[in-house]
XYZ file of C-alpha atoms in Angstrom:
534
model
C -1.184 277.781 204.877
C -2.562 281.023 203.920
C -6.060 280.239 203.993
C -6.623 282.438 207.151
C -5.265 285.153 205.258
C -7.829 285.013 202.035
C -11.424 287.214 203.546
C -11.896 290.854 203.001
C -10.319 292.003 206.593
C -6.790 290.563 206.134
C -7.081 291.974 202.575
C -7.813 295.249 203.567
C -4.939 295.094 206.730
C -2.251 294.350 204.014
C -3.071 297.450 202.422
C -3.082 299.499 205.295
C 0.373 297.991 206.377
C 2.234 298.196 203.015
C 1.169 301.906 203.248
C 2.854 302.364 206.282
C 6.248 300.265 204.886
C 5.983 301.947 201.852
C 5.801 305.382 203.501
C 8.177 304.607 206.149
C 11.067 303.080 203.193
C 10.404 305.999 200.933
C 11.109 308.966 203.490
C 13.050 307.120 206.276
C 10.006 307.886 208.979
C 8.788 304.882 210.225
C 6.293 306.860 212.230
C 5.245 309.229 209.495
C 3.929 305.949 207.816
C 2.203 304.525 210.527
C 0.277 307.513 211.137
C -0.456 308.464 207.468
C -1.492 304.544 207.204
C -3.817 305.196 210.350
C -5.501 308.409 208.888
C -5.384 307.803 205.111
C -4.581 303.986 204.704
C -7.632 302.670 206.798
C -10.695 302.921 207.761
C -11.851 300.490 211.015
C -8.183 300.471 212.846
C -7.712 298.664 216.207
C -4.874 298.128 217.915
C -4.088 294.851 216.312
C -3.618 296.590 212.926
C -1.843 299.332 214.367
C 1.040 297.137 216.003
C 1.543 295.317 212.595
C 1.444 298.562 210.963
C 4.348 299.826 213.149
C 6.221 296.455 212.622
C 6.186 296.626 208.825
C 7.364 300.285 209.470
C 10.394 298.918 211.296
C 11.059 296.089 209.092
C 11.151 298.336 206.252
C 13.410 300.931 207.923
C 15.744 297.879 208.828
C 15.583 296.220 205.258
C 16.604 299.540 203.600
C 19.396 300.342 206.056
C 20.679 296.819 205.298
C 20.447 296.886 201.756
C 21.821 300.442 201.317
C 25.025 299.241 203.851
C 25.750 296.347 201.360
C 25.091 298.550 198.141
C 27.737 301.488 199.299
C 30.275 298.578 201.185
C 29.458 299.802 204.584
C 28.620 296.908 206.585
C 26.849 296.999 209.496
C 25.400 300.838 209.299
C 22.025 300.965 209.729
C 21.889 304.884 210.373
C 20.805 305.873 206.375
C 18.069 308.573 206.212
C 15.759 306.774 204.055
C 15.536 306.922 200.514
C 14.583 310.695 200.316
C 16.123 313.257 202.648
C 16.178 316.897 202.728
C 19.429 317.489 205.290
C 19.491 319.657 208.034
C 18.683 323.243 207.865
C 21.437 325.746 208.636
C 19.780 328.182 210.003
C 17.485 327.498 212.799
C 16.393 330.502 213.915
C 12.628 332.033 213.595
C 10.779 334.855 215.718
C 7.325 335.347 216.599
C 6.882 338.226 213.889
C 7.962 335.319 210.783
C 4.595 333.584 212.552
C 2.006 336.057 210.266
C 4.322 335.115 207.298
C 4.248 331.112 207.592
C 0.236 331.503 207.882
C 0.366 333.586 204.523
C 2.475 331.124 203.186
C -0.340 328.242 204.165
C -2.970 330.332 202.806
C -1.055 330.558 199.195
C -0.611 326.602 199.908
C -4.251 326.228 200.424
C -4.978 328.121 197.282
C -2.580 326.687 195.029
C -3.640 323.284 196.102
C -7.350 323.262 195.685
C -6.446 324.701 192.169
C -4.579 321.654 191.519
C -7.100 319.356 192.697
C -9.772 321.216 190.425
C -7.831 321.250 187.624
C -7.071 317.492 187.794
C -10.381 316.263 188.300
C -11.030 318.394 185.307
C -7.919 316.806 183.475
C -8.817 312.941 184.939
C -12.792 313.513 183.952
C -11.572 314.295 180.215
C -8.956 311.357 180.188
C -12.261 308.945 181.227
C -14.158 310.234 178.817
C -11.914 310.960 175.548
C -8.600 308.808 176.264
C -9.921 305.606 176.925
C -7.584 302.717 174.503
C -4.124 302.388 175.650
C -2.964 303.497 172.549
C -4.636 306.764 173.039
C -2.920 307.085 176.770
C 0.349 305.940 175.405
C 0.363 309.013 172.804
C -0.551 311.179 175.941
C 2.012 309.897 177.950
C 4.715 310.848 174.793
C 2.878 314.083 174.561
C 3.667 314.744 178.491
C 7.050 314.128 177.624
C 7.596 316.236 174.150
C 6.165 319.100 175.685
C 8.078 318.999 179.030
C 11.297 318.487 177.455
C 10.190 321.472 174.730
C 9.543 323.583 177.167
C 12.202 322.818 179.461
C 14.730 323.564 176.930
C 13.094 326.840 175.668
C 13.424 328.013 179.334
C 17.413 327.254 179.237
C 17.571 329.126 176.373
C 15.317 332.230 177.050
C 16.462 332.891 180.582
C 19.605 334.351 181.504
C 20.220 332.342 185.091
C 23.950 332.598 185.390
C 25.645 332.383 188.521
C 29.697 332.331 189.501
C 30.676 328.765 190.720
C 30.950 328.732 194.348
C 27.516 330.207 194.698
C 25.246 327.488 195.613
C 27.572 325.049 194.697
C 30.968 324.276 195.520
C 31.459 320.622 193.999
C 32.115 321.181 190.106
C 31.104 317.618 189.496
C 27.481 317.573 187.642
C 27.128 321.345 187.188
C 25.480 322.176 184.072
C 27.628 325.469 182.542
C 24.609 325.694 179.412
C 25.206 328.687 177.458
C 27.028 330.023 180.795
C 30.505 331.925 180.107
C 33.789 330.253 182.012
C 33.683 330.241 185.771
C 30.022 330.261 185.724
C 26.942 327.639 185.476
C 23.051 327.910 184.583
C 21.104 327.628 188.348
C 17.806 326.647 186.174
C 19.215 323.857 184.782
C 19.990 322.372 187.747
C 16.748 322.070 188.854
C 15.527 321.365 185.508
C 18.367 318.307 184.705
C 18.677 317.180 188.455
C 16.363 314.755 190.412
C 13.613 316.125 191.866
C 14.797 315.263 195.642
C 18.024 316.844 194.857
C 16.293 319.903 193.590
C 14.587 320.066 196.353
C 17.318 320.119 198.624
C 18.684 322.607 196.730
C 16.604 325.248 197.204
C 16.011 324.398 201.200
C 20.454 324.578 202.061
C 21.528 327.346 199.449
C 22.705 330.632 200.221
C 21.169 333.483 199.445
C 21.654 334.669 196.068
C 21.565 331.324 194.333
C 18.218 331.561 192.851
C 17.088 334.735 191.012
C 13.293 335.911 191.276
C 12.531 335.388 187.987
C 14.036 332.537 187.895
C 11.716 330.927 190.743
C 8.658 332.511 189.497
C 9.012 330.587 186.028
C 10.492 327.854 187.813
C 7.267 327.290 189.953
C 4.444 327.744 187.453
C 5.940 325.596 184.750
C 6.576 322.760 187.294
C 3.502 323.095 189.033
C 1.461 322.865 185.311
C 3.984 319.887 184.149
C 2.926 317.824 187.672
C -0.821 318.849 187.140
C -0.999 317.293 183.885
C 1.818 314.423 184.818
C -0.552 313.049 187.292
C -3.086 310.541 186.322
C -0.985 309.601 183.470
C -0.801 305.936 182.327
C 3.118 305.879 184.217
C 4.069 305.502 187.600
C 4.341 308.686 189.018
C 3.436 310.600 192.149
C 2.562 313.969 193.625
C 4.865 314.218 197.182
C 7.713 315.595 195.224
C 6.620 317.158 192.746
C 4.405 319.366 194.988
C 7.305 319.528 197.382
C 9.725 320.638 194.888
C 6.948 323.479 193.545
C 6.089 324.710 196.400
C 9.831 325.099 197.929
C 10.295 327.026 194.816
C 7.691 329.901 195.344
C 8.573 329.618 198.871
C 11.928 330.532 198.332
C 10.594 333.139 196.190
C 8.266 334.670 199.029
C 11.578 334.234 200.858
C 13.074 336.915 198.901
C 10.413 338.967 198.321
C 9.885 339.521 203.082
C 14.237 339.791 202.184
C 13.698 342.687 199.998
C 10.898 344.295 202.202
C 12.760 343.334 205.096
C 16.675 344.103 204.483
C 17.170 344.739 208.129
C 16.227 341.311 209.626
C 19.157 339.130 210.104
C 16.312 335.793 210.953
C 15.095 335.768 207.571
C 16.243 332.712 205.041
C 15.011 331.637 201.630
C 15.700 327.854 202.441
C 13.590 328.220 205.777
C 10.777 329.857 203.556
C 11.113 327.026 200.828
C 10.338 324.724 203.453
C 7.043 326.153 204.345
C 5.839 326.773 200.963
C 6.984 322.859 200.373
C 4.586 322.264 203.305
C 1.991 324.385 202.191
C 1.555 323.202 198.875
C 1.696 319.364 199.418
C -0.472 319.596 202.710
C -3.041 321.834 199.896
C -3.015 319.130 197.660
C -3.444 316.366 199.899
C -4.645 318.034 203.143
C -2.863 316.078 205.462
C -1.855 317.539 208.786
C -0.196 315.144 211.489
C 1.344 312.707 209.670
C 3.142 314.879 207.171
C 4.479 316.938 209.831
C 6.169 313.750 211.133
C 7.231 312.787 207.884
C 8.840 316.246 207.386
C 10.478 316.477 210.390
C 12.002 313.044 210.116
C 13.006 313.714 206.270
C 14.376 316.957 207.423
C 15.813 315.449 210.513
C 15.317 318.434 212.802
C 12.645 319.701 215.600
C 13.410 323.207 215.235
C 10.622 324.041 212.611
C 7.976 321.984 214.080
C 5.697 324.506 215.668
C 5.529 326.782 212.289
C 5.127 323.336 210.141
C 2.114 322.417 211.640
C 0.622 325.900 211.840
C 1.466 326.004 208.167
C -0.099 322.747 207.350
C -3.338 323.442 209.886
C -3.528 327.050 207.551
C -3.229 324.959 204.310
C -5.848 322.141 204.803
C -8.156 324.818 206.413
C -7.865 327.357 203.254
C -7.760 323.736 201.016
C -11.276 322.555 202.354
C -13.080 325.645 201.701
C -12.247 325.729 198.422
C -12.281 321.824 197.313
C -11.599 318.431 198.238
C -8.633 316.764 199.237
C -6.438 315.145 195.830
C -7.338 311.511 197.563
C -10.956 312.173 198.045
C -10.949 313.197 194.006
C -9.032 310.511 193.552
C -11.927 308.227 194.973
C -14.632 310.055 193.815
C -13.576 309.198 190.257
C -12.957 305.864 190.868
C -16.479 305.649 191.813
C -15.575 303.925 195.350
C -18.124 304.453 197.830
C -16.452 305.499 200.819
C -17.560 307.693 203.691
C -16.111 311.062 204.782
C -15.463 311.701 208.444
C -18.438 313.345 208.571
C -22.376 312.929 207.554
C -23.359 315.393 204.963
C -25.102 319.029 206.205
C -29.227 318.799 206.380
C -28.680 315.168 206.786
C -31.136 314.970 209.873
C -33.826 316.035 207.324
C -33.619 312.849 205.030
C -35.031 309.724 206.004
C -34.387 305.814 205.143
C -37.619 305.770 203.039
C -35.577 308.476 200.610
C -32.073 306.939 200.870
C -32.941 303.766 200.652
C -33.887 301.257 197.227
C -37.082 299.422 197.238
C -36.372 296.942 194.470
C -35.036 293.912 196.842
C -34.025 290.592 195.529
C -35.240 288.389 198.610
C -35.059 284.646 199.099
C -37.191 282.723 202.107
C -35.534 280.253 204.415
C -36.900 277.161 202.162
C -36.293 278.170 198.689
C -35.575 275.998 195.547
C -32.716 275.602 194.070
C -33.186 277.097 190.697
C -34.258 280.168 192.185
C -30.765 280.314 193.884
C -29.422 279.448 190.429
C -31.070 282.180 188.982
C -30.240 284.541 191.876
C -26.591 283.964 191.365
C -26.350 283.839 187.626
C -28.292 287.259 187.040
C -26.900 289.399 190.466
C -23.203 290.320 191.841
C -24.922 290.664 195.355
C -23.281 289.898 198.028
C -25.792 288.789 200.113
C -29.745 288.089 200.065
C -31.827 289.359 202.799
C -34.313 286.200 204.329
C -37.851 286.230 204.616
C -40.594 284.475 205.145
C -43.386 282.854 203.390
C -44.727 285.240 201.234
C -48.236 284.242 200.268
C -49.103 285.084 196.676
C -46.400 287.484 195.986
C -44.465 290.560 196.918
C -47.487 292.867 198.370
C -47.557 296.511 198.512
C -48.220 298.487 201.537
C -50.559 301.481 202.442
C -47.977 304.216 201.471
C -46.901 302.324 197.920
C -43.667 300.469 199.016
C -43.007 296.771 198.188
C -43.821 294.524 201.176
C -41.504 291.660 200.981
C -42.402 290.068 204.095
C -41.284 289.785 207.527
C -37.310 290.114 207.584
C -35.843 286.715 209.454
C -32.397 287.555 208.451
C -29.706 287.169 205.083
C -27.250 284.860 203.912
C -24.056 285.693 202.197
C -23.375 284.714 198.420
C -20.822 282.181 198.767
C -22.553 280.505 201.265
C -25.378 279.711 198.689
C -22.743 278.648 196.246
C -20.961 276.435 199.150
C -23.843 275.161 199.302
C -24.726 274.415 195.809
C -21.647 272.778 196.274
C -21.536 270.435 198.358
C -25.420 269.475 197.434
C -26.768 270.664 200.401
C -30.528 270.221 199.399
C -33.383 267.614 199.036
C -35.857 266.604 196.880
C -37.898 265.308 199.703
C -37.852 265.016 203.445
C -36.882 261.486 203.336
C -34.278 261.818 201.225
C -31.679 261.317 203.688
C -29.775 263.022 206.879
C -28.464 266.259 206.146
C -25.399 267.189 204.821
C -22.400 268.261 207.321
C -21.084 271.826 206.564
C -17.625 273.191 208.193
C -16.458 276.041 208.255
C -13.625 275.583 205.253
C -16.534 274.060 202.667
C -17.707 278.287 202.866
C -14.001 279.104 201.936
C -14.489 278.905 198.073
C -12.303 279.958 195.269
C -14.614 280.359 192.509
C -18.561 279.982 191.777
C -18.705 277.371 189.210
C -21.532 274.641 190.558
C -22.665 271.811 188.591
C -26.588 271.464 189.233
C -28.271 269.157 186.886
C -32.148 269.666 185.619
C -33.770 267.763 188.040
C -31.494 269.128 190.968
C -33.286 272.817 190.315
C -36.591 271.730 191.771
C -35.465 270.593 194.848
C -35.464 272.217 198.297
C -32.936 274.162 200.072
C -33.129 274.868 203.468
C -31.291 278.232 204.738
C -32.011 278.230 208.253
C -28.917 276.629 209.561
C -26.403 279.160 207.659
C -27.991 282.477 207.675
C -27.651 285.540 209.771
C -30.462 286.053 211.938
C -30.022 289.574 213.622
C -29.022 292.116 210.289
C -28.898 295.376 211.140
C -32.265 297.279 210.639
C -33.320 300.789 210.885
C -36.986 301.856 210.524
C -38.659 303.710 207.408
C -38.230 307.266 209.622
C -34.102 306.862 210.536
C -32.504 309.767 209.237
C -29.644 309.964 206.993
C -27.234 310.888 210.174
C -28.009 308.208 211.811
C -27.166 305.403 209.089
C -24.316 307.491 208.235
C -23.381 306.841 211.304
C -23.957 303.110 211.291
C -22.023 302.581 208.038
C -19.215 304.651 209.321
C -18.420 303.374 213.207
C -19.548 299.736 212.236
C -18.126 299.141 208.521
C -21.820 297.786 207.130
C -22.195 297.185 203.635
C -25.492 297.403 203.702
C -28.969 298.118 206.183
C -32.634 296.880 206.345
C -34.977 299.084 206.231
C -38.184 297.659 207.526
C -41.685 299.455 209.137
C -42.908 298.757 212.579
C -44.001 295.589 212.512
C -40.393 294.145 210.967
C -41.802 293.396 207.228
C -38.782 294.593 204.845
C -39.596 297.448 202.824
C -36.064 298.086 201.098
C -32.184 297.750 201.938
C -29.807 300.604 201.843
C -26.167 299.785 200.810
C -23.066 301.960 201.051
C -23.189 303.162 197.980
C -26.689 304.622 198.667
C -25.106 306.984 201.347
C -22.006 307.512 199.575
C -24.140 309.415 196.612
C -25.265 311.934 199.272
C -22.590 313.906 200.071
C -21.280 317.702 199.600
C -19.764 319.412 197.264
C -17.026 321.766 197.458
C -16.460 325.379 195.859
C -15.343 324.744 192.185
C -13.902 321.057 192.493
C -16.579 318.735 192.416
C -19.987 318.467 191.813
C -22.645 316.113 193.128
C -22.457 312.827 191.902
C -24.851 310.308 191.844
C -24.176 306.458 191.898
C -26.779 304.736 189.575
C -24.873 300.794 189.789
C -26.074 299.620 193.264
C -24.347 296.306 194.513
C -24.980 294.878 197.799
């Protein structure tokens, strides 16, 4: 039954559409996941994905609303807010001269962020290099946690944060008093002992005079070095609230700080101002532009700020990409995956297949042996073979030193040769018999065990019938735009290159244009992929 569902395309659709549900559950913004699915989750969309992506969004939104009816008795309310939201704002209110301020505030966002994404790929290169057993990354993880709880507790006790109850806070119930005299409780430790979300909306809907400076400014850089070296731990954890909940703290801190230069304007809030630097510093970190702004406005539940939270995020990821990657794109880069950027890399008009491309092909020709597939399979992880002809006493070289492999008729995927091998689709002779029948479910294969005996290895296998006989091909002088191009529009995994009269002189795989690429201010550095798989 699922059969139609097990090739690379479905697999990759699944992803793209559990990002969307995921997204869409988490923050109660079914179309903040569908377009953070479209920009981050995929790569080749179409409108088929799309539609299934915005039907998982739905389903999710329903299935939450449902479950969190029957979990709080209220049956038949489907109007929850998702799983994390941030209430309405108060005060809706901003003029044109708070404008300058929100792009400062997405410059500090910009900043902040690129830091972060330095300093983990710092952090994540060290872990790959030094913390590799799992005991060594479970004595990080309790590390993590001694030293936030150490520090968290030395913060309690060094700063004086008292404020009078009613300030802030008006429900009694889970106020932390600390050290606090009667009629009082410690505004640090409620961010510090409170969930993240909460704290969060916390500093967007309290009044002014809640918070003290100091307070904030302590508040911010602890959490913000706490989350750096949090993520990329061995645990399950993330980096949308945590950057949320740091930047809404400094926010709230330039809040103050345009209050006390400003006493005269009535329009000026802390909460609005936490809300921008929130923005700023997750769309930093992750540099994302349209689809936070709808996930914002549907956490937050409210239009009014949506002009100023997309010029904040626009500031952010422009400040961000001058000064490093994006946290996903580090996040890839150290995973080694080779995927493409938006864009080919700078000067790449000047580099040609013959530089980009590897010369040391592992070829079959249409009538090939099978012990030569045997061997092909046994020593490679290829995914497919390119198909030439009869090459008469050998791979040749050329005039200008390359290998000359023959003239290109084509390639043939790996588990066709091994559905092949299979079903004993070869001959020892032409009169062996007619031909065995392939369909199209024999190439559907689970795994890549084949049992060939000795005198199966010399006979013939004839590749005509199953392989692909119009690859794509660029010539020796295709610049590195160009393929870039290819790879990016058509998903390829990998390219011919051959000369002029169609002889193959070397292939070019995605990892071969994912290795050129640029680098960044202080982030990253080139990279080079040595481990080429095609």
């Amino acid at each position: 039954f699922f059969r139609e569902f097990r090739n690379d395309r479905e697999k990759r659709d699944f992803v793209s559409v559990g990002v969307a549900a995921g997204v869409a559950a988490a923050f109660g913004s079914p179309m903040g996941g569908v377009l953070f699915a479209i920009i981050e989750g995929d790569s080749f969309r179409d409108m088929a994905l799309i539609c299934r992506m915005l039907f998982s969004a739905i389903i999710a939104s329903f299935t939450l609303n449902a479950t969190l009816a029957y979990y709080f008795n209220q049956d038949g309310l489907l109007s929850w807010n998702g799983l994390t939201n941030f209430g309405i704002l108060a005060h809706k209110e901003y003029t044109i001269w708070e404008i300058p301020l929100f792009l400062i505030i997405g410059v500090i966002g910009g900043c902040t962020g690129a830091l972060f994404n330095a300093l983990s790929y710092r952090i994540s290169e060290f872990r790959k290099k030094f913390l590799s057993s799992k005991w060594q990354r479970l004595t990080e993880a309790f590390l993590v946690a001694a030293v936030s709880a150490f520090v968290g507790f030395l913060t309690l006790f060094v700063l004086d944060d008292c404020v009078p109850l009613g300030v802030g806070s008006n429900n009694t119930e889970g106020i932390n008093r600390l050290y606090c005299g009667k009629g009082e409780y410690s505004a640090i430790a409620n961010l510090l002992f409170d969930h993240p979300e909460a704290s969060v909306k916390s500093l967007f809907h309290s009044p002014l005079g809640t918070y003290k400076s100091s307070t904030l400014l302590i508040f911010s850089i602890e959490y913000f070095l706490l989350s750096l070296w949090t993520f990329g731990l061995s645990v399950p954890t993330g980096v949308f609230i945590p950057s949320l909940l740091t930047g809404a703290a400094w926010g709230r801190l330039f809040g103050l700080g345009v209050k006390f230069l400003f006493p005269e304007m009535t329009s000026i809030d802390p909460g609005k101002y936490a809300l921008m630097g929130a923005t700023a510093q997750l769309g930093g970190v992750v540099r994302l532009t349209i689809s936070l702004t709808a996930i914002l406005l549907e956490a937050t539940r409210d239009m009014t700020y949506r002009v100023p939270i997309m010029l904040v995020l626009l500031m952010a990821k422009w400040v961000g990409d001058l000064l490093s990657d994006g946290l996903y794109d580090v996040c890839i880069e150290l995973a080694d995956v080779p995927l493409l950027g938006w864009n080919a890399p700078v000067m790449s008009r000047n580099i040609f297949a013959s530089k980009v491309m590897r010369s040391d092909v592992l070829v079959v020709e249409k009538r090939v042996r099978v012990g030569r597939v045997i061997e092909l399979l046994a020593e490679t992880f290829h995914h497919a073979f390119p198909v030439v002809d009869h090459v008469e006493g050998g791979i040749g070289i050329d005039e200008s030193g390359l290998p000359d492999y023959g003239r290109l008729e084509g390639y043939i995927l790996r588990n066709y040769l091994v559905a092949l091998l299979k079903k004993r689709a070869f001959r020892h002779d032409e009169d062996e018999g007619p031909e065995v029948v392939m369909t199209e479910q024999d190439f559907d294969i689970e795994d890549e065990e084949v049992s060939v005996g000795e005198d199966d290895e010399s006979a013939w296998m004839d590749l005509s019938p199953y392989m692909h006989s119009h690859p794509h091909r660029v010539p020796l002088n295709a610049s590195l735009q160009f393929i870039f191009r290819l790879f990016r529009v058509l998903g390829l995994r990998y390219l011919m290159v051959v000369n002029e009269d169609n002889r193959l002189r070397g292939i070019i795989t995605r990892k071969d244009v994912a290795r050129f690429k640029d680098t960044k201010g202080f982030a990253l550095k080139d990279r080079f992929i040595t481990e080429h798989q095609y």
